[in-house]
PDB file of C-alpha atoms in Angstrom:
ATOM      1  CA  MET A   1      71.166  48.067 -57.045  1.00 68.00           C
ATOM      2  CA  VAL A   2      73.089  51.187 -57.519  1.00 73.00           C
ATOM      3  CA  LYS A   3      72.862  51.019 -61.183  1.00 79.00           C
ATOM      4  CA  ALA A   4      68.936  50.953 -60.606  1.00 76.00           C
ATOM      5  CA  ARG A   5      69.010  53.782 -58.348  1.00 73.00           C
ATOM      6  CA  LEU A   6      71.119  56.417 -61.441  1.00 75.00           C
ATOM      7  CA  ASP A   7      68.776  54.694 -63.439  1.00 78.00           C
ATOM      8  CA  ARG A   8      65.703  55.735 -61.337  1.00 77.00           C
ATOM      9  CA  GLN A   9      67.694  59.729 -60.245  1.00 78.00           C
ATOM     10  CA  ALA A  10      67.901  59.757 -64.636  1.00 80.00           C
ATOM     11  CA  VAL A  11      64.347  60.743 -64.848  1.00 79.00           C
ATOM     12  CA  LEU A  12      64.277  63.051 -63.218  1.00 79.00           C
ATOM     13  CA  ASP A  13      66.996  64.717 -66.248  1.00 80.00           C
ATOM     14  CA  ARG A  14      64.752  63.797 -69.069  1.00 83.00           C
ATOM     15  CA  PRO A  15      63.645  67.418 -70.362  1.00 83.00           C
ATOM     16  CA  LYS A  16      60.171  65.686 -69.156  1.00 85.00           C
ATOM     17  CA  SER A  17      60.567  65.038 -65.977  1.00 83.00           C
ATOM     18  CA  PRO A  18      57.758  63.680 -64.116  1.00 85.00           C
ATOM     19  CA  ARG A  19      56.773  66.369 -61.107  1.00 87.00           C
ATOM     20  CA  CYS A  20      58.212  64.800 -57.924  1.00 88.00           C
ATOM     21  CA  TRP A  21      57.608  65.351 -54.315  1.00 90.00           C
ATOM     22  CA  PHE A  22      59.726  63.827 -52.328  1.00 91.00           C
ATOM     23  CA  ILE A  23      59.621  63.867 -47.860  1.00 93.00           C
ATOM     24  CA  LEU A  24      62.349  62.575 -46.464  1.00 92.00           C
ATOM     25  CA  ASP A  25      62.412  61.749 -42.550  1.00 91.00           C
ATOM     26  CA  GLU A  26      65.075  63.866 -41.000  1.00 92.00           C
ATOM     27  CA  ALA A  27      66.838  60.432 -39.867  1.00 89.00           C
ATOM     28  CA  VAL A  28      68.182  59.979 -43.947  1.00 89.00           C
ATOM     29  CA  LEU A  29      70.126  63.431 -43.201  1.00 92.00           C
ATOM     30  CA  ARG A  30      71.718  62.268 -39.953  1.00 90.00           C
ATOM     31  CA  ARG A  31      72.095  58.260 -40.092  1.00 88.00           C
ATOM     32  CA  PRO A  32      75.836  57.635 -41.174  1.00 84.00           C
ATOM     33  CA  VAL A  33      75.630  56.171 -44.074  1.00 86.00           C
ATOM     34  CA  GLY A  34      79.427  56.102 -46.621  1.00 85.00           C
ATOM     35  CA  GLY A  35      81.033  58.646 -44.241  1.00 82.00           C
ATOM     36  CA  HIS A  36      81.320  62.472 -43.635  1.00 82.00           C
ATOM     37  CA  GLU A  37      81.936  62.681 -47.528  1.00 85.00           C
ATOM     38  CA  VAL A  38      79.324  60.324 -48.706  1.00 85.00           C
ATOM     39  CA  MET A  39      77.230  62.135 -46.703  1.00 87.00           C
ATOM     40  CA  GLY A  40      77.981  65.634 -47.330  1.00 87.00           C
ATOM     41  CA  ASP A  41      77.829  64.515 -51.205  1.00 88.00           C
ATOM     42  CA  GLN A  42      74.013  63.194 -50.723  1.00 89.00           C
ATOM     43  CA  LEU A  43      72.926  66.222 -48.821  1.00 92.00           C
ATOM     44  CA  SER A  44      74.343  68.939 -51.669  1.00 91.00           C
ATOM     45  CA  SER A  45      72.845  66.507 -54.331  1.00 90.00           C
ATOM     46  CA  LEU A  46      69.338  66.726 -52.506  1.00 91.00           C
ATOM     47  CA  LEU A  47      70.100  70.435 -52.463  1.00 93.00           C
ATOM     48  CA  LYS A  48      70.237  70.084 -56.900  1.00 92.00           C
ATOM     49  CA  ARG A  49      67.360  68.869 -56.554  1.00 89.00           C
ATOM     50  CA  ALA A  50      65.393  70.745 -54.540  1.00 90.00           C
ATOM     51  CA  THR A  51      66.418  73.470 -57.017  1.00 89.00           C
ATOM     52  CA  GLN A  52      64.444  71.961 -60.053  1.00 89.00           C
ATOM     53  CA  SER A  53      61.294  73.142 -60.861  1.00 89.00           C
ATOM     54  CA  HIS A  54      59.704  69.905 -60.862  1.00 90.00           C
ATOM     55  CA  VAL A  55      61.441  68.923 -57.790  1.00 92.00           C
ATOM     56  CA  THR A  56      59.577  69.596 -53.954  1.00 93.00           C
ATOM     57  CA  ILE A  57      61.402  68.034 -51.093  1.00 95.00           C
ATOM     58  CA  GLN A  58      60.162  68.334 -47.553  1.00 96.00           C
ATOM     59  CA  VAL A  59      62.093  66.811 -44.230  1.00 96.00           C
ATOM     60  CA  LEU A  60      59.436  65.395 -42.030  1.00 94.00           C
ATOM     61  CA  PRO A  61      61.449  66.716 -38.852  1.00 93.00           C
ATOM     62  CA  PHE A  62      62.048  64.987 -35.863  1.00 90.00           C
ATOM     63  CA  THR A  63      59.767  67.032 -33.568  1.00 89.00           C
ATOM     64  CA  ALA A  64      56.687  66.245 -35.482  1.00 86.00           C
ATOM     65  CA  GLY A  65      56.704  62.924 -33.562  1.00 77.00           C
ATOM     66  CA  ASP A  66      54.926  60.050 -35.187  1.00 73.00           C
ATOM     67  CA  HIS A  67      53.409  59.332 -38.711  1.00 72.00           C
ATOM     68  CA  PRO A  68      51.445  56.989 -39.903  1.00 66.00           C
ATOM     69  CA  GLU A  69      54.124  55.370 -42.595  1.00 65.00           C
ATOM     70  CA  ARG A  70      56.858  55.081 -39.732  1.00 69.00           C
ATOM     71  CA  GLY A  71      59.033  52.324 -40.726  1.00 66.00           C
ATOM     72  CA  GLY A  72      58.475  52.039 -44.572  1.00 73.00           C
ATOM     73  CA  SER A  73      58.698  53.836 -47.689  1.00 82.00           C
ATOM     74  CA  LEU A  74      55.698  55.205 -49.805  1.00 84.00           C
ATOM     75  CA  THR A  75      55.225  56.218 -53.419  1.00 85.00           C
ATOM     76  CA  LEU A  76      51.982  57.417 -54.739  1.00 88.00           C
ATOM     77  CA  PHE A  77      51.836  57.016 -58.799  1.00 87.00           C
ATOM     78  CA  THR A  78      50.211  59.428 -60.606  1.00 86.00           C
ATOM     79  CA  ILE A  79      49.129  59.406 -64.585  1.00 84.00           C
ATOM     80  CA  PRO A  80      46.281  61.656 -66.063  1.00 86.00           C
ATOM     81  CA  GLY A  81      43.606  59.239 -66.869  1.00 89.00           C
ATOM     82  CA  GLU A  82      44.893  56.298 -64.633  1.00 90.00           C
ATOM     83  CA  PRO A  83      43.891  55.732 -61.363  1.00 91.00           C
ATOM     84  CA  LEU A  84      46.222  56.401 -58.555  1.00 90.00           C
ATOM     85  CA  VAL A  85      48.745  53.831 -57.976  1.00 92.00           C
ATOM     86  CA  ALA A  86      50.904  53.375 -53.963  1.00 91.00           C
ATOM     87  CA  TYR A  87      53.208  51.122 -53.372  1.00 89.00           C
ATOM     88  CA  ASP A  88      54.578  49.995 -49.701  1.00 86.00           C
ATOM     89  CA  GLU A  89      57.862  49.920 -49.438  1.00 83.00           C
ATOM     90  CA  GLY A  90      59.972  48.563 -45.619  1.00 77.00           C
ATOM     91  CA  SER A  91      63.678  46.943 -45.772  1.00 75.00           C
ATOM     92  CA  GLN A  92      62.498  43.146 -46.969  1.00 79.00           C
ATOM     93  CA  SER A  93      59.683  43.808 -49.377  1.00 81.00           C
ATOM     94  CA  GLY A  94      57.618  45.993 -51.288  1.00 88.00           C
ATOM     95  CA  MET A  95      54.097  45.808 -52.243  1.00 89.00           C
ATOM     96  CA  ILE A  96      52.143  47.742 -55.273  1.00 93.00           C
ATOM     97  CA  ILE A  97      48.457  48.362 -53.987  1.00 92.00           C
ATOM     98  CA  GLU A  98      45.524  49.511 -56.726  1.00 93.00           C
ATOM     99  CA  ASP A  99      42.786  48.470 -54.376  1.00 92.00           C
ATOM    100  CA  GLN A 100      41.179  52.491 -54.198  1.00 93.00           C
ATOM    101  CA  GLU A 101      40.394  52.318 -50.604  1.00 94.00           C
ATOM    102  CA  ALA A 102      43.659  51.609 -50.297  1.00 91.00           C
ATOM    103  CA  VAL A 103      45.418  53.673 -52.141  1.00 92.00           C
ATOM    104  CA  ALA A 104      43.318  56.500 -50.801  1.00 93.00           C
ATOM    105  CA  ARG A 105      44.018  55.922 -47.008  1.00 91.00           C
ATOM    106  CA  ARG A 106      47.502  56.191 -48.415  1.00 90.00           C
ATOM    107  CA  ARG A 107      46.871  59.214 -49.740  1.00 92.00           C
ATOM    108  CA  GLU A 108      45.260  60.978 -46.664  1.00 92.00           C
ATOM    109  CA  ASN A 109      48.500  59.587 -44.867  1.00 88.00           C
ATOM    110  CA  TYR A 110      50.750  61.135 -47.494  1.00 90.00           C
ATOM    111  CA  ASP A 111      48.762  64.926 -47.807  1.00 91.00           C
ATOM    112  CA  LEU A 112      49.482  64.612 -43.792  1.00 91.00           C
ATOM    113  CA  LEU A 113      52.830  63.402 -43.567  1.00 91.00           C
ATOM    114  CA  ARG A 114      53.179  67.015 -46.288  1.00 93.00           C
ATOM    115  CA  ALA A 115      51.264  68.613 -43.352  1.00 93.00           C
ATOM    116  CA  MET A 116      53.665  67.460 -40.347  1.00 92.00           C
ATOM    117  CA  ALA A 117      57.220  68.503 -42.729  1.00 95.00           C
ATOM    118  CA  LEU A 118      58.422  71.700 -43.093  1.00 96.00           C
ATOM    119  CA  SER A 119      58.241  74.115 -46.146  1.00 96.00           C
ATOM    120  CA  PRO A 120      60.573  73.367 -48.662  1.00 96.00           C
ATOM    121  CA  LEU A 121      62.745  76.359 -48.052  1.00 95.00           C
ATOM    122  CA  ASP A 122      62.624  75.136 -44.321  1.00 96.00           C
ATOM    123  CA  SER A 123      63.158  71.792 -45.563  1.00 96.00           C
ATOM    124  CA  GLU A 124      66.493  73.369 -47.549  1.00 95.00           C
ATOM    125  CA  ALA A 125      67.460  75.248 -44.025  1.00 95.00           C
ATOM    126  CA  MET A 126      67.398  71.885 -42.349  1.00 95.00           C
ATOM    127  CA  ILE A 127      69.234  70.232 -44.968  1.00 95.00           C
ATOM    128  CA  ARG A 128      72.464  72.852 -44.936  1.00 93.00           C
ATOM    129  CA  ALA A 129      72.729  73.037 -41.542  1.00 93.00           C
ATOM    130  CA  VAL A 130      72.864  68.859 -41.509  1.00 92.00           C
ATOM    131  CA  MET A 131      75.580  69.488 -43.996  1.00 88.00           C
ATOM    132  CA  LYS A 132      77.695  71.220 -41.662  1.00 85.00           C
ATOM    133  CA  ASP A 133      77.966  68.125 -39.079  1.00 80.00           C
ATOM    134  CA  TRP A 134      78.865  66.074 -42.424  1.00 74.00           C
ATOM    135  CA  THR A 135      81.713  68.891 -43.724  1.00 71.00           C
ATOM    136  CA  PRO A 136      84.967  67.110 -41.932  1.00 63.00           C
ATOM    137  CA  CYS A 137      86.755  69.697 -39.320  1.00 61.00           C
ATOM    138  CA  GLN A 138      90.114  70.444 -40.983  1.00 61.00           C
ATOM    139  CA  PRO A 139      93.256  69.813 -37.887  1.00 62.00           C
ATOM    140  CA  PRO A 140      93.878  72.317 -36.293  1.00 65.00           C
ATOM    141  CA  ARG A 141      97.629  74.193 -37.198  1.00 71.00           C
ATOM    142  CA  THR A 142     100.659  73.604 -34.693  1.00 66.00           C
TER     143      THR A 142
END
């Protein structure tokens, strides 16, 4: 799984990288996975990606409340000259959606999430603020 994830990230470093827009739930910034160092590295990596011209990152804050895509992950694939395709993924399975009515509903949900999320600049500020929570404190000198 780690290799697959690294391979997916490598796509973002290609000379002709795809345009990517990510909306992250605030929980992914705050849920401890791997400890302080790992979380700090992950958030640092997000900030690095956010500086790439073909990558946009927005954070959907807890204050946004309920939203139509809770409990899963939504990916929309747009390929010039091809119909839009959606991919819904949950904790146990995923499903490719090609039915254009169903895809259109997911697209509406995605547009709503973009509107509910913080702007890219405010998202960057939130990521930086949360990074401070994951920076280990130095013990006091005695």
